[in-house]
mmCIF file with all atom_site columns, C-alpha atoms in Angstrom:
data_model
loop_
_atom_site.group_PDB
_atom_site.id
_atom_site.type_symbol
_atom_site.label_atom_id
_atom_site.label_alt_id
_atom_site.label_comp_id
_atom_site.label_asym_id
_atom_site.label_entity_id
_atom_site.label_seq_id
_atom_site.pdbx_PDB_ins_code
_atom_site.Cartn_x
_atom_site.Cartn_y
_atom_site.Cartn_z
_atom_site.occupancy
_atom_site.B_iso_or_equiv
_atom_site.pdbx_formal_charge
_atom_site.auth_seq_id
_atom_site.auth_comp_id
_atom_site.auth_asym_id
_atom_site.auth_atom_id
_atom_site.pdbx_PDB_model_num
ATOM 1   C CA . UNK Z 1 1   ? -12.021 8.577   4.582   1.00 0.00 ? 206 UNK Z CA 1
ATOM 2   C CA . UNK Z 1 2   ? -11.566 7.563   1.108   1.00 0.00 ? 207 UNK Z CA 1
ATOM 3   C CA . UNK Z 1 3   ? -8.664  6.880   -0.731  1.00 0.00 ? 208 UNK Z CA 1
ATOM 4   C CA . UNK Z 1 4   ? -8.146  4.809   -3.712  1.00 0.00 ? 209 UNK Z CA 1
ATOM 5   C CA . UNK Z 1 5   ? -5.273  3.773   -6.106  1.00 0.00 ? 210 UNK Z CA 1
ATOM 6   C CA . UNK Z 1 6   ? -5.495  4.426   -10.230 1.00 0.00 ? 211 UNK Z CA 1
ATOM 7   C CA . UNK Z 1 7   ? -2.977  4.223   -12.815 1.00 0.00 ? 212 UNK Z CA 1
ATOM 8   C CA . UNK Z 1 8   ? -2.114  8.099   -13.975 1.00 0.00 ? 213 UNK Z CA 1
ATOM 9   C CA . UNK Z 1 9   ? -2.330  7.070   -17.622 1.00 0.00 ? 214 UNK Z CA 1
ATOM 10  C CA . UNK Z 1 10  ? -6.594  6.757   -17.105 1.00 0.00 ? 215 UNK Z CA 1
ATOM 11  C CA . UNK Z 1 11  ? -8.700  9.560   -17.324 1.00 0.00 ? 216 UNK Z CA 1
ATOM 12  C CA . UNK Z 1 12  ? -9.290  11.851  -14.321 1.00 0.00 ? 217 UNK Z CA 1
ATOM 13  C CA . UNK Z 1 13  ? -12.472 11.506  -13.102 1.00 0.00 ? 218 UNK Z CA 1
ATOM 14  C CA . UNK Z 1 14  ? -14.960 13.723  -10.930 1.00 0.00 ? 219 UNK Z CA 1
ATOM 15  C CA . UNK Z 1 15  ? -15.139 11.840  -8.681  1.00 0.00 ? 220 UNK Z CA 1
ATOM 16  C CA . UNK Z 1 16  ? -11.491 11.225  -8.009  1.00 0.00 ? 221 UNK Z CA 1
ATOM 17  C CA . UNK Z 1 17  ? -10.872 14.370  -5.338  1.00 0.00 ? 222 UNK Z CA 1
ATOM 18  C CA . UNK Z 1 18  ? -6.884  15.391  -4.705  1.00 0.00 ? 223 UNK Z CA 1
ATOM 19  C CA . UNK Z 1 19  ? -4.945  13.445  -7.335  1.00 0.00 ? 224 UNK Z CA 1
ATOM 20  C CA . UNK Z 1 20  ? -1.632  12.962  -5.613  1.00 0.00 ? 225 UNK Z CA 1
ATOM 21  C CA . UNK Z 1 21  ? 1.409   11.325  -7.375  1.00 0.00 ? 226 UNK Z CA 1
ATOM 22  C CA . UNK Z 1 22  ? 2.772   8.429   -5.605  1.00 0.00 ? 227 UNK Z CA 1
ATOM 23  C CA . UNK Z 1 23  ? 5.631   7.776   -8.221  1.00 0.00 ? 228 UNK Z CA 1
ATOM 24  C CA . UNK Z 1 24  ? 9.151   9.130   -7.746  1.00 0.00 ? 229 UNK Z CA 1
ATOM 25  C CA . UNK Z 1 25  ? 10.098  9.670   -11.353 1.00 0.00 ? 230 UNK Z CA 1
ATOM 26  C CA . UNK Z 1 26  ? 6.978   11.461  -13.758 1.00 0.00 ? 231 UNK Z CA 1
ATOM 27  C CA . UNK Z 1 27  ? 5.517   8.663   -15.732 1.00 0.00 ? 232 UNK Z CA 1
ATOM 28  C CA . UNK Z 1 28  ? 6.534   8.565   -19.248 1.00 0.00 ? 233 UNK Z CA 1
ATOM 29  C CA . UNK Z 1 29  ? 4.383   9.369   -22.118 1.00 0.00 ? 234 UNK Z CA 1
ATOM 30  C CA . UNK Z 1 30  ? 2.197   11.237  -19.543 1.00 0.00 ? 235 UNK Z CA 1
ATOM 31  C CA . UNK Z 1 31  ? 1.624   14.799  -19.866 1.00 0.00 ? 236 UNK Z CA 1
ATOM 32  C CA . UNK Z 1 32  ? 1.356   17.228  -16.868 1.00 0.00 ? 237 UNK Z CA 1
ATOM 33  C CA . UNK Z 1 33  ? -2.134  19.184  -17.943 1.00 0.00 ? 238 UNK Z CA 1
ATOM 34  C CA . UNK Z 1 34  ? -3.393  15.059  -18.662 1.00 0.00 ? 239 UNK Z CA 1
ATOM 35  C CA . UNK Z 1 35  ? -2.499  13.540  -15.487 1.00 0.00 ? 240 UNK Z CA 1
ATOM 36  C CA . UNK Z 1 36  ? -4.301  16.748  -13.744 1.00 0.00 ? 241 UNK Z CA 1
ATOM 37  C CA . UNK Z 1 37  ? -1.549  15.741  -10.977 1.00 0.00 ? 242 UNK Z CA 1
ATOM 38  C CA . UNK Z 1 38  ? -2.390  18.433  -7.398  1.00 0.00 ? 243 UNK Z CA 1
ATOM 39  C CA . UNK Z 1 39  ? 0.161   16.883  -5.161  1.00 0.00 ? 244 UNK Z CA 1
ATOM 40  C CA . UNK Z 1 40  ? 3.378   14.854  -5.669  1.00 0.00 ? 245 UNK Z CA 1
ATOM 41  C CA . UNK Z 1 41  ? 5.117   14.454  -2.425  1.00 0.00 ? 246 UNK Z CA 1
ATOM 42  C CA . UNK Z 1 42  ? 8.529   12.490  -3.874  1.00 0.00 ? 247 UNK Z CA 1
ATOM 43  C CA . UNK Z 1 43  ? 9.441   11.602  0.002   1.00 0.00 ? 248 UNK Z CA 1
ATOM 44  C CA . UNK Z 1 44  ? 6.361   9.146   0.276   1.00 0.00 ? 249 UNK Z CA 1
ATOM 45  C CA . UNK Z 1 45  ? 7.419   6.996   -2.251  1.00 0.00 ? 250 UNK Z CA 1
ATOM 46  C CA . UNK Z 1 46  ? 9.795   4.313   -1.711  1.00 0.00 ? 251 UNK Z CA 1
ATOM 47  C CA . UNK Z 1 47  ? 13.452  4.452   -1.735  1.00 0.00 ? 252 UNK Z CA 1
ATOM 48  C CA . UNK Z 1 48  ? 15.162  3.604   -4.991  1.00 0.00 ? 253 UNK Z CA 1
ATOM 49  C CA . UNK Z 1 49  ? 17.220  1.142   -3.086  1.00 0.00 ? 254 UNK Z CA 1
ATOM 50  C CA . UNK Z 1 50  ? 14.012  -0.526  -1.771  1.00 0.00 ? 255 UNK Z CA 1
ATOM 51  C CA . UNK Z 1 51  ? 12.099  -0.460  -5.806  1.00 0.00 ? 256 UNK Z CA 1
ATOM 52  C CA . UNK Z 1 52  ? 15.673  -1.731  -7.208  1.00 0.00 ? 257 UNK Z CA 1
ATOM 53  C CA . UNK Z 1 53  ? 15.416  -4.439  -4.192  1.00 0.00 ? 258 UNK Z CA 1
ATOM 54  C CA . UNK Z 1 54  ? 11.723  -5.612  -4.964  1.00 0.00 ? 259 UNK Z CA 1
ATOM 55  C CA . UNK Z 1 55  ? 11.677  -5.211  -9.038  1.00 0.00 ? 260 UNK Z CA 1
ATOM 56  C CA . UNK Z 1 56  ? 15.027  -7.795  -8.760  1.00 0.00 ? 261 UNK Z CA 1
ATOM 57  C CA . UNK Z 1 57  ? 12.525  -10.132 -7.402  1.00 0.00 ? 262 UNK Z CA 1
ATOM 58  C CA . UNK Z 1 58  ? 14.879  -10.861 -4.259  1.00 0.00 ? 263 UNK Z CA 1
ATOM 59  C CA . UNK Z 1 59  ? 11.690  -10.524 -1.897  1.00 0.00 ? 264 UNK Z CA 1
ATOM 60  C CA . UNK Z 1 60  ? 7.975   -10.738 -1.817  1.00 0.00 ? 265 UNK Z CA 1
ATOM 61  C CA . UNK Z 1 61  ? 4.946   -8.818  -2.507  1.00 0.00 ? 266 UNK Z CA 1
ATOM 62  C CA . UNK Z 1 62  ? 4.482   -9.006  1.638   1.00 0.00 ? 267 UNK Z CA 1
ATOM 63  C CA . UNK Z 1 63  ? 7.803   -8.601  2.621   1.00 0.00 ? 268 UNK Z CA 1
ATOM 64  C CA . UNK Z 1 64  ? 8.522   -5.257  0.075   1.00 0.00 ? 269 UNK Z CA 1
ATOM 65  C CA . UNK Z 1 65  ? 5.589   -3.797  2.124   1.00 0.00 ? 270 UNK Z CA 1
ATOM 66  C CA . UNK Z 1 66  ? 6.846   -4.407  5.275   1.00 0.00 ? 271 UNK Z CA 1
ATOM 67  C CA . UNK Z 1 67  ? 9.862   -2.421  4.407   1.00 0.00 ? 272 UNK Z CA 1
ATOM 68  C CA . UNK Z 1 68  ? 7.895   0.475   2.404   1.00 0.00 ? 273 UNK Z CA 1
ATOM 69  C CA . UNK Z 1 69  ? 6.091   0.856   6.200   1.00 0.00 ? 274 UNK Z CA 1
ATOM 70  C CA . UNK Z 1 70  ? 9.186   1.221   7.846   1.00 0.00 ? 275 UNK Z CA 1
ATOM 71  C CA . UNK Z 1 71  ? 10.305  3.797   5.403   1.00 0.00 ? 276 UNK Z CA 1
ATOM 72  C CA . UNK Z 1 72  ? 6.838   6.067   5.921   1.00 0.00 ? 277 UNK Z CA 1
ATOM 73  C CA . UNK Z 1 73  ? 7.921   6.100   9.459   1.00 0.00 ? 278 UNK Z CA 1
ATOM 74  C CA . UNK Z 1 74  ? 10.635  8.743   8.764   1.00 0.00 ? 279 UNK Z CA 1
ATOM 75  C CA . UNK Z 1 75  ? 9.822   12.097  9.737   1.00 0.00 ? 280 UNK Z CA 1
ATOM 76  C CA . UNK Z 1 76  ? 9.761   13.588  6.246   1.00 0.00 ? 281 UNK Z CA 1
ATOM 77  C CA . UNK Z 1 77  ? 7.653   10.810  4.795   1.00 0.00 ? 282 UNK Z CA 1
ATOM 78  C CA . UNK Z 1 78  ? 5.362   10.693  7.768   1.00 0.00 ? 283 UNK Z CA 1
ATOM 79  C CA . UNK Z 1 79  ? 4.727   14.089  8.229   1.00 0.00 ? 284 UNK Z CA 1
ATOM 80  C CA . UNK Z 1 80  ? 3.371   14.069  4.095   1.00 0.00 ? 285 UNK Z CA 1
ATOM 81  C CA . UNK Z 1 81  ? 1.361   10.744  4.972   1.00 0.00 ? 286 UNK Z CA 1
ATOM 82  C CA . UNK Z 1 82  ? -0.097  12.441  7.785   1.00 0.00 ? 287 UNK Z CA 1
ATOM 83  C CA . UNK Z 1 83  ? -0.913  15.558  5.049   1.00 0.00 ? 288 UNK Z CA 1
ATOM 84  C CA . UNK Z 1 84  ? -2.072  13.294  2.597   1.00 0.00 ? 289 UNK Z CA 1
ATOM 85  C CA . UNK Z 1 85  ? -4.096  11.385  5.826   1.00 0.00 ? 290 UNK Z CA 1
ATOM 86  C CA . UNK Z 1 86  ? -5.750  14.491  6.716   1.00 0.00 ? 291 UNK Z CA 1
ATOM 87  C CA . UNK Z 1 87  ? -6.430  15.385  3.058   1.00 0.00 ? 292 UNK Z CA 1
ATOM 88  C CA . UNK Z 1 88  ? -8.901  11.938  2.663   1.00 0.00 ? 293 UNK Z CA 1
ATOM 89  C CA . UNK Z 1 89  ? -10.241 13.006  5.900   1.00 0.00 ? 294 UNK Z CA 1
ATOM 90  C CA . UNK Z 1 90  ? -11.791 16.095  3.961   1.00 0.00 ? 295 UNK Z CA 1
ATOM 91  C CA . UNK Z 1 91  ? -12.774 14.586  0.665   1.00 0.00 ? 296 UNK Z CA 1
ATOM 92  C CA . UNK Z 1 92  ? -11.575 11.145  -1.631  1.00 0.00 ? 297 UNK Z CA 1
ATOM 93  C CA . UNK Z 1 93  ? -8.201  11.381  -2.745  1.00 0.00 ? 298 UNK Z CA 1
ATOM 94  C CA . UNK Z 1 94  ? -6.782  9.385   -5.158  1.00 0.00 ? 299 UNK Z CA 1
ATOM 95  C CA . UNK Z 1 95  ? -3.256  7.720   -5.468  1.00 0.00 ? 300 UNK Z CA 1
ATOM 96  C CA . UNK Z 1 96  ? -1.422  7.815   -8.979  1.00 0.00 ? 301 UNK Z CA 1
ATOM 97  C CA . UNK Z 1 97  ? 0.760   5.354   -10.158 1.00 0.00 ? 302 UNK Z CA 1
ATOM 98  C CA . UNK Z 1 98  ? 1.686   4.377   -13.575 1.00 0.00 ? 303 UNK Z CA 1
ATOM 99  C CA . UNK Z 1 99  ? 2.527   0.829   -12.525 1.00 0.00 ? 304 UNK Z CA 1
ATOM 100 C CA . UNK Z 1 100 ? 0.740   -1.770  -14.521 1.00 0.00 ? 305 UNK Z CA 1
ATOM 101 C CA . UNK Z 1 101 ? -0.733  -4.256  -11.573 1.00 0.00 ? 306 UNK Z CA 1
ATOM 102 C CA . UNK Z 1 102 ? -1.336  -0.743  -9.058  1.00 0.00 ? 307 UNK Z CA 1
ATOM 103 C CA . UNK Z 1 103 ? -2.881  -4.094  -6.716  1.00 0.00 ? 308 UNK Z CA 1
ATOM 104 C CA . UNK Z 1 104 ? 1.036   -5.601  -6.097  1.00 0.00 ? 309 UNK Z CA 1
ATOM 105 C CA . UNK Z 1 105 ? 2.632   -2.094  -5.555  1.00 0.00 ? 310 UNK Z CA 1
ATOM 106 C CA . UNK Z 1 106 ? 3.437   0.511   -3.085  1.00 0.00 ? 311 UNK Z CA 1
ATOM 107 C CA . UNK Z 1 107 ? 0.220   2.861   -3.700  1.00 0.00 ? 312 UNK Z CA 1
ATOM 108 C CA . UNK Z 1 108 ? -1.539  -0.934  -2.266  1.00 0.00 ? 313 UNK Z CA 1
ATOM 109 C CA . UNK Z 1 109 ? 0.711   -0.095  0.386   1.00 0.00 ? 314 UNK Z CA 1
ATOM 110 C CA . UNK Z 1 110 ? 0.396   3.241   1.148   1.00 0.00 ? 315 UNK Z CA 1
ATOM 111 C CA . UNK Z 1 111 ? -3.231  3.256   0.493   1.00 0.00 ? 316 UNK Z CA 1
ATOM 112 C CA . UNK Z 1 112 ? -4.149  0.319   2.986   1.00 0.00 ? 317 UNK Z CA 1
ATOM 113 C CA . UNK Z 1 113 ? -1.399  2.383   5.456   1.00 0.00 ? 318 UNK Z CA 1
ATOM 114 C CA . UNK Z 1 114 ? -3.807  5.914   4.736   1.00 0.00 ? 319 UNK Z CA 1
ATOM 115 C CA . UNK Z 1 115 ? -6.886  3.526   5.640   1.00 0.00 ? 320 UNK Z CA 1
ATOM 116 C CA . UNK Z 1 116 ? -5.150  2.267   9.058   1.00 0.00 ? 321 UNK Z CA 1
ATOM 117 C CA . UNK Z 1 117 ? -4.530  5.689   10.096  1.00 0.00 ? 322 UNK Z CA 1
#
């Protein structure tokens, strides 16, 4: 299984497999035929209550991912994290995010949650 996190604004690479869009809202200043986006399953991302919540600064790093896991345990967003699971079962995927640290965000999250799985 191999997923990994890069921001959307690098280069695609051959080696990157299904590039799936972990961002609610299309990344500015990105065009759609330059990100070479396949998948962008909004429902995986966190809430806009929860990215409101954490870019505030009211909570930590830890404690925003704690609360991003209990939100991929809905049905809609766990049923696309168990597509996107089964995807990196059959070839690297890679997470998109135009985030500037991708380490101290939710495609961490979700990536280290795709790993557990």
């Amino acid at each position: 299984m191999s997923v990994r996190v890069r921001r959307v604004q690098e280069a695609p690479e051959p080696d990157d497999g299904v590039r799936v869009l972990v961002d609610r809202l299309w990344p500015r200043g990105v065009s759609k035929d330059a990100a070479r986006v396949d998948e962008w399953p909004k429902a995986l991302t966190p809430s806009t209550e929860l990215r409101r919540w954490y870019h505030a600064g009211e909570g930590s790093y830890e404690e925003f991912g704690e609360r991003y896991e209990a939100e991929l345990a809905a049905p809609e967003a766990a049923e696309l994290l168990d597509h996107v699971r089964e995807l990196s079962r059959k070839g690297p995927v890679t997470l998109l995010t135009a985030v500037k640290t991708p380490e101290h965000s939710h495609a961490a999250v979700l990536a280290r949650v795709l790993g557990e799985g």
